[in-house]
Coordinates of C-alpha atoms in Angstrom, one line a residue:
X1 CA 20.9 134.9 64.6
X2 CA 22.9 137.2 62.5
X3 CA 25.8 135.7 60.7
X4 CA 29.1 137.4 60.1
X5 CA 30.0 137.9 56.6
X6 CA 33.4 135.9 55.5
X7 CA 34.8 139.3 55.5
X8 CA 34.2 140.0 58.6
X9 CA 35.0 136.7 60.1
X10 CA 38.5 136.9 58.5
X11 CA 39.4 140.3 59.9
X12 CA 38.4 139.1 63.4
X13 CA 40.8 136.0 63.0
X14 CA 43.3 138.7 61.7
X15 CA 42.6 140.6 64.9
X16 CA 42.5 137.0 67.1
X17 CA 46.0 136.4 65.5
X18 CA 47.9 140.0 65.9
X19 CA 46.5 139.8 69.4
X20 CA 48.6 136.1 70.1
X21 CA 51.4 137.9 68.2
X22 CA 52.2 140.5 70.7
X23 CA 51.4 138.1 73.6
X24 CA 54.1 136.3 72.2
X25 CA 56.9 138.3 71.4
X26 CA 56.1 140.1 75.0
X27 CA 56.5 137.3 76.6
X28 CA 59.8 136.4 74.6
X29 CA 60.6 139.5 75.4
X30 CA 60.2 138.9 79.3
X31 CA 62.2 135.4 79.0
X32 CA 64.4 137.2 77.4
X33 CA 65.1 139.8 80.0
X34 CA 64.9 137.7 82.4
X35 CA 67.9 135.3 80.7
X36 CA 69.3 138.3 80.4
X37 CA 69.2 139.7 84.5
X38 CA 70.3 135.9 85.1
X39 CA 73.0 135.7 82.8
X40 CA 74.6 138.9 84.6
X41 CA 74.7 137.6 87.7
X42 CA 76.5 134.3 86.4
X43 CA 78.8 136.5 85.4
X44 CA 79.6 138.5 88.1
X45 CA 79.7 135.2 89.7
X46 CA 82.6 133.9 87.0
X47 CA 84.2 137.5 88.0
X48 CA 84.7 136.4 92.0
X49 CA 85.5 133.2 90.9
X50 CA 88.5 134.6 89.2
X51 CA 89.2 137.4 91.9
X52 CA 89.1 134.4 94.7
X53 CA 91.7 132.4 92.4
X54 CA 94.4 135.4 92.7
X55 CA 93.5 136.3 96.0
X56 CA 94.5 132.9 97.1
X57 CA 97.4 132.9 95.0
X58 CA 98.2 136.2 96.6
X59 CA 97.5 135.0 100.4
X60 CA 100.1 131.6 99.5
X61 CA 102.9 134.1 99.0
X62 CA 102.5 136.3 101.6
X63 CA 101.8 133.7 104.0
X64 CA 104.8 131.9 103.1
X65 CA 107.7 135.2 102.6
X66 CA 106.2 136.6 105.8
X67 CA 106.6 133.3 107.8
X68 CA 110.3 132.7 106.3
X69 CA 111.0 136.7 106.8
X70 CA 110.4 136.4 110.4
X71 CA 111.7 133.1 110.8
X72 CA 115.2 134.7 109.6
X73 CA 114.0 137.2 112.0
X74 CA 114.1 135.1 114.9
X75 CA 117.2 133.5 114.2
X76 CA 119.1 136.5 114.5
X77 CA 117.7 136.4 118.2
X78 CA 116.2 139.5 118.5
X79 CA 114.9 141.1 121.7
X80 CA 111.4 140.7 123.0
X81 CA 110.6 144.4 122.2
X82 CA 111.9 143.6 118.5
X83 CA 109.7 140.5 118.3
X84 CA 106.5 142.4 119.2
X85 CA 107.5 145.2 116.9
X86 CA 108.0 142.6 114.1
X87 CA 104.8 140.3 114.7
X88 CA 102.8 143.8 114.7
X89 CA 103.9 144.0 110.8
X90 CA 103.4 140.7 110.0
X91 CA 99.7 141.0 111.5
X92 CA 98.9 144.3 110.0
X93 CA 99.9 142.7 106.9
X94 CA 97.7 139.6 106.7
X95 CA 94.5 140.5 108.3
X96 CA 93.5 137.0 108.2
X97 CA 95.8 135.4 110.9
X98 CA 94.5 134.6 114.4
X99 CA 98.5 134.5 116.0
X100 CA 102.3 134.5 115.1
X101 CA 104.3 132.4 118.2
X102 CA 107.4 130.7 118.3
X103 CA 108.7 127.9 120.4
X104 CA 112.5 126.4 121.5
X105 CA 113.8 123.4 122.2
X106 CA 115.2 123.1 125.6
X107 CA 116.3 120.0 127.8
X108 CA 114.8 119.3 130.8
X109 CA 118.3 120.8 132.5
X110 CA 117.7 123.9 130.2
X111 CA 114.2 123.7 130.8
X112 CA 113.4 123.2 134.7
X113 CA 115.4 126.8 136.1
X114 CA 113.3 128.6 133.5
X115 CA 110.0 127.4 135.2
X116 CA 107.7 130.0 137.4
X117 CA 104.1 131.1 138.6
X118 CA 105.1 132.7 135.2
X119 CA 106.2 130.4 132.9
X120 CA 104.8 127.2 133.4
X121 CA 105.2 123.8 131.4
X122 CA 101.5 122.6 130.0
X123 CA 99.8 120.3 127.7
X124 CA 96.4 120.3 126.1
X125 CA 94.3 117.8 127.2
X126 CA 90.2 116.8 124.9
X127 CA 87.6 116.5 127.3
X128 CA 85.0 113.5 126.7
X129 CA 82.7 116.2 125.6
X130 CA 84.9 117.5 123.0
X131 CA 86.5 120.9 125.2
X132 CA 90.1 121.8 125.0
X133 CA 91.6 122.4 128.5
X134 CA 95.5 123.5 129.1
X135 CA 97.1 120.8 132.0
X136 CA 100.6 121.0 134.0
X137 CA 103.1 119.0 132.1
X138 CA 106.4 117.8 133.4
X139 CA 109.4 118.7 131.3
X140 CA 110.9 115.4 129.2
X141 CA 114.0 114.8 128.2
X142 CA 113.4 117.0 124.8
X143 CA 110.8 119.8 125.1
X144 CA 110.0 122.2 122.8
X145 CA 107.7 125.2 124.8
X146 CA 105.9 128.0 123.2
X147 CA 107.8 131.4 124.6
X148 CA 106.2 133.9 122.4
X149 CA 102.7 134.4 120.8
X150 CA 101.4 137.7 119.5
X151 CA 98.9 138.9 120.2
X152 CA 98.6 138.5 124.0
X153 CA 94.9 138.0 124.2
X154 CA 93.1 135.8 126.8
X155 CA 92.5 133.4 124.5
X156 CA 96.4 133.1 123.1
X157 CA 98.4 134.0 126.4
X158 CA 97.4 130.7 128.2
X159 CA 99.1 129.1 125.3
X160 CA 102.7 130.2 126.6
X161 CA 104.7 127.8 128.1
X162 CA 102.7 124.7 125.9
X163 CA 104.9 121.7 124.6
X164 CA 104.4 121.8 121.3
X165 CA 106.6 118.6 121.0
X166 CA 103.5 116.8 122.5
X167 CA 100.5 117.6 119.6
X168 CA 99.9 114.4 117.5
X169 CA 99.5 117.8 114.9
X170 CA 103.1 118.6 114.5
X171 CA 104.2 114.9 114.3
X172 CA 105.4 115.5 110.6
X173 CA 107.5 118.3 111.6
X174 CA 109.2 115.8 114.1
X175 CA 108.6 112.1 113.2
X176 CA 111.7 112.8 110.4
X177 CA 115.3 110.8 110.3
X178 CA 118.1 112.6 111.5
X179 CA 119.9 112.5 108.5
X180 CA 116.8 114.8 107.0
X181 CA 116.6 118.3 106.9
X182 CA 113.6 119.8 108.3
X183 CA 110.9 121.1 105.6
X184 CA 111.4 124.3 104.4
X185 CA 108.7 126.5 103.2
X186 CA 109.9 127.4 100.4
X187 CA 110.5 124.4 98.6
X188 CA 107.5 122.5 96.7
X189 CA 104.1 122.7 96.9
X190 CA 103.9 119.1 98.2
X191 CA 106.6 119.8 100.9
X192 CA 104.1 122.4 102.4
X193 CA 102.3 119.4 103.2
X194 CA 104.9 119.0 106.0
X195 CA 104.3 122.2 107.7
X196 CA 100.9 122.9 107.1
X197 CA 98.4 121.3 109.7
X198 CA 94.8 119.6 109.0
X199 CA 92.2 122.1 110.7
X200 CA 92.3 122.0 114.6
X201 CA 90.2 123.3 117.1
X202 CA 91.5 126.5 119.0
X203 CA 92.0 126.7 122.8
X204 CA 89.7 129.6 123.1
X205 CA 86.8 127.9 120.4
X206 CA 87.0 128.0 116.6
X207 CA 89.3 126.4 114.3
X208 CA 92.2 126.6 112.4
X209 CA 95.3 125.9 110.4
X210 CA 98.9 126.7 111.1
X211 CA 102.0 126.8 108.8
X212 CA 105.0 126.2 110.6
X213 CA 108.7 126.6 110.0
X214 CA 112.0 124.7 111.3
X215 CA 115.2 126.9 112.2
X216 CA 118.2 125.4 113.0
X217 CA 118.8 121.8 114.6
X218 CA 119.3 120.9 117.5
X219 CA 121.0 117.0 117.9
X220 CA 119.9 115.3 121.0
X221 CA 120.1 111.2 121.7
X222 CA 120.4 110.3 118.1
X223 CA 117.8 112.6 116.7
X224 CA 117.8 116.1 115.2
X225 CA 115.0 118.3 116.7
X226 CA 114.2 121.9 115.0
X227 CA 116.2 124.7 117.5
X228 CA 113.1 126.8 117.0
X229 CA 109.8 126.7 115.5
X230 CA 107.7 129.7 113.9
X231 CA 104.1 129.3 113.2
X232 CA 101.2 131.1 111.6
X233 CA 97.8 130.6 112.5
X234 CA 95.0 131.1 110.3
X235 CA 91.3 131.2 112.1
X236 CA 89.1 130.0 109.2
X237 CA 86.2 131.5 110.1
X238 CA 88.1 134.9 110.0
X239 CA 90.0 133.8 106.7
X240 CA 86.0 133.4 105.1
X241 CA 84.9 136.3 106.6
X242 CA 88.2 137.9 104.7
X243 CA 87.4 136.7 101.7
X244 CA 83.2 137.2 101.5
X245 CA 84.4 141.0 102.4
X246 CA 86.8 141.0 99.5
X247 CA 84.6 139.8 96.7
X248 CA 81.3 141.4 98.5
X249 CA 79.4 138.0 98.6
X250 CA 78.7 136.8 101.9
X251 CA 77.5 133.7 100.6
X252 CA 80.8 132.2 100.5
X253 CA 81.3 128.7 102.4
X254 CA 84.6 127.0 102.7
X255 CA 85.2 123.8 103.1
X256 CA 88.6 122.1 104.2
X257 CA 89.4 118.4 105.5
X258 CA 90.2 117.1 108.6
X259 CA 92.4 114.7 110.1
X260 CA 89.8 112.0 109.9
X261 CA 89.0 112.8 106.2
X262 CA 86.0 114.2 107.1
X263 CA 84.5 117.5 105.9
X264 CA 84.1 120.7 107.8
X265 CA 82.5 123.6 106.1
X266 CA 82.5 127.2 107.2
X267 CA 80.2 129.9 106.1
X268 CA 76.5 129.4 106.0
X269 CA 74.5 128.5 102.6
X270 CA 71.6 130.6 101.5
X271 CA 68.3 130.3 102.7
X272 CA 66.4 131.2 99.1
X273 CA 62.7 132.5 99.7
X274 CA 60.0 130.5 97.9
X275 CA 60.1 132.9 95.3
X276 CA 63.5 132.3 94.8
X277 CA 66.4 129.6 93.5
X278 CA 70.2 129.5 94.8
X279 CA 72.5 129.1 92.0
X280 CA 75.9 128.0 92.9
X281 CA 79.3 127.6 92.1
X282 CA 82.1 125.6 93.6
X283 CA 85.9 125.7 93.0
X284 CA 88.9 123.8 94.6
X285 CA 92.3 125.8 95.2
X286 CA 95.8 125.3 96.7
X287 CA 95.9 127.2 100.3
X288 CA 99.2 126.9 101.4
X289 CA 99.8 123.2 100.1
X290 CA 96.4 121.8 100.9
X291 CA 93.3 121.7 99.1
X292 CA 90.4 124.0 100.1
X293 CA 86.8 124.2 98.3
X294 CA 84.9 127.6 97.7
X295 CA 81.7 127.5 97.4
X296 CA 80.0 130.4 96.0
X297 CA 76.2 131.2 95.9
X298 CA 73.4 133.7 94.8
X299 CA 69.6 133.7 94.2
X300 CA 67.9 133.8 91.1
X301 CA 63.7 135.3 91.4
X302 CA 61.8 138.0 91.8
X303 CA 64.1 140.1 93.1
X304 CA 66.9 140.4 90.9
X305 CA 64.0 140.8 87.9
X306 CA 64.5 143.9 86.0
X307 CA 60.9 145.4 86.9
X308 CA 61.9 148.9 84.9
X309 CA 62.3 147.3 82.0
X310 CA 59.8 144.9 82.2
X311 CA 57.2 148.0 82.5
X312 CA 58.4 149.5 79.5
X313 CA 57.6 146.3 78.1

C-alpha cells in the first residue's frame, strides 16, 4: 500500500479541519438565527403584555365613569325612551358588556298594584344538575325588582321583574349597618370589592361579573336599603374574546376566582404540534377591584424558523 507523504497527510488534516470549521460556525450560525426568530417572538410577547396592562387600566375607568355617569343618569329619573337612548351609548362604548339594568326598591304596598301578565315578581332558583331556572316570587316586605335591562334579548328580558334583594351575590351591597353609606364606585380600589361580584353563571349560559352602584337610600324597619341599583355586566368569555382581538393573539386565557376560591379559566390553551413548544407568559392585573390572571401563549418550532435565511446560510 502506498503511503501518504507527511506533506500530504498534513494538508488533508488542514482540509479535515476547515471542513469542521464551516460545519461549525453554520451551525452557530443556525442557533443563532434561530435564538434570534425566538427572541422576537418573546418580545412581541413582552409588547401585549404591556398593551394588556393599559388596556385594563383603560377598561377600569371606563367601566367605572360610565356606570357612575348613568347612575347620575337615573337619578334624575329620566323616561324609558331616555334610558334606552342612554344604555345604547354606554353599550356602543364598551363593547365588552353583556347588559346595563337597574332595579328599585319598592314595598310590598308599592310593589303588589305594579304586578301583571307583564311584570311579574321572580327569583332564580339552581337546579340539582347545576341549570339556572327563573320561579314566581311573592313580594316581601322590602323588594328590590329589576325594571330595566338593555338590551332586550331572550336571554336578558326574562330577567325583568327579578328580586335582586334575594341573590346571596349582592349580599355586600346589602348586609351593611344603617348608619353606613352604601359603597360608591369611586372611592378605593378595595371598596370596589363591595360592588364588584365573584363570577356567576348567566340565566341564558355563560358567566360573568357585574359592577354595581347604590343611589339614594331608602330607610325601612331600622335599615337603609339603596333607592336604586345600577349594574354592569361583563360576559367573560366576550371580555377574552375582546381582548385576544385587541392584542391579535388568540391564545389568551383568563382566569378569575370564584365564590368558593376555586379557579375558572376562560380561553383555551394551545395545542403545540410535535414539532412544536408553547411558551408562555402569565400576568395578574386589577379588573375593576378584583384580581384577574392573563395568560398569554405562543409556539416556538418549525414554523416560526426563518427558512430564507437559513438557505442563504
Amino acid at each position: 500500500m502506498k503511503r501518504q507523504s507527511p506533506s500530504q497527510a498534513h494538508i488533508a488534516r488542514l482540509k479535515f479541519l476547515r471542513g469542521l470549521s464551516i460545519i461549525l460556525l453554520l451551525i452557530g450560525l443556525c442557533l443563532s438565527s434561530l435564538y434570534n426568530d425566538y427572541r422576537l417572538l418573546k418580545l412581541n410577547q413582552e409588547k401585549n403584555t404591556l398593551l394588556l396592562a393599559n388596556i385594563i387600566a383603560e377598561v377600569n375607568n371606563q367601566t367605572v365613569t360610565s356606570l357612575t355617569n348613568f347612575s347620575d343618569f337615573i337619578s334624575q329619573t329620566p323616561s324609558l325612551l331616555d334610558k334606552r337612548r342612554f344604555s345604547r351609548l354606554v353599550a356602543k362604548q364598551l363593547p365588552y358588556i353583556y347588559s346595563i339594568s337597574m332595579a328599585t326598591a319598592y314595598t310590598e304596598e308599592e310593589l303588589v298594584p305594579l304586578l301583571s301578565p307583564r311584570f311579574m315578581l321572580k327569583q332564580i332558583r339552581i337546579r340539582d344538575n347545576g341549570d339556572i331556572e327563573l320561579i314566581p316570587y311573592r313580594p316581601q316586605s322590602v323588594n328590590v325588582i329589576t325594571n330595566f335591562i338593555y338590551p332586550l334579548t331572550p336571554e336578558t328580558k326574562p330577567l325583568i321583574g327579578l328580586d335582586i334583594l334575594s341573590l346571596k351575590l349582592l349580599d355586600p351591597l346589602f348586609n351593611r349597618e344603617s348608619n353606613d353609606d352604601f359603597v360608591r364606585l369611586l372611592e378605593a380600589p378595595t371598596a370596589l370589592r363591595q360592588t364588584v361580584t365573584r363570577p356567576f353563571d348567566l340565566f341564558g349560559g355563560g358567566s360573568a361579573i357585574s359592577i354595581n352602584q347604590a343611589i339614594g337610600e331608602r330607610p325601612f324597619n331600622d335599615k337603609v336599603y339603596p333607592q336604586h341599583i345600577t349594574t354592569l355586566i361583563i360576559e367573560l368569555d366576550e371580555f377574552r374574546n375582546f381582548l385576544a382581538n385587541f392584542i391579535g393573539n388568540d391564545a389568551l386565557r383568563i382566569k378569575l376566582q370564584t365564590e368558593d376560591n376555586e379557579a375558572i379559566w376562560f380561553g383555551k390553551r394551545l395545542a403545540p404540534r410535535w414539532y412544536e413548544i408553547a411558551i408562555q407568559e402569565q400576568q395578574t392585573y386589577q379588573l375593576l377591584g378584583r384580581d384577574i390572571i392573563l395568560q398569554s401563549e405562543f409556539s416556538f418550532g418549525l414554523k416560526q424558523i426563518n427558512w430564507q435565511l437559513m438557505l442563504v446560510l
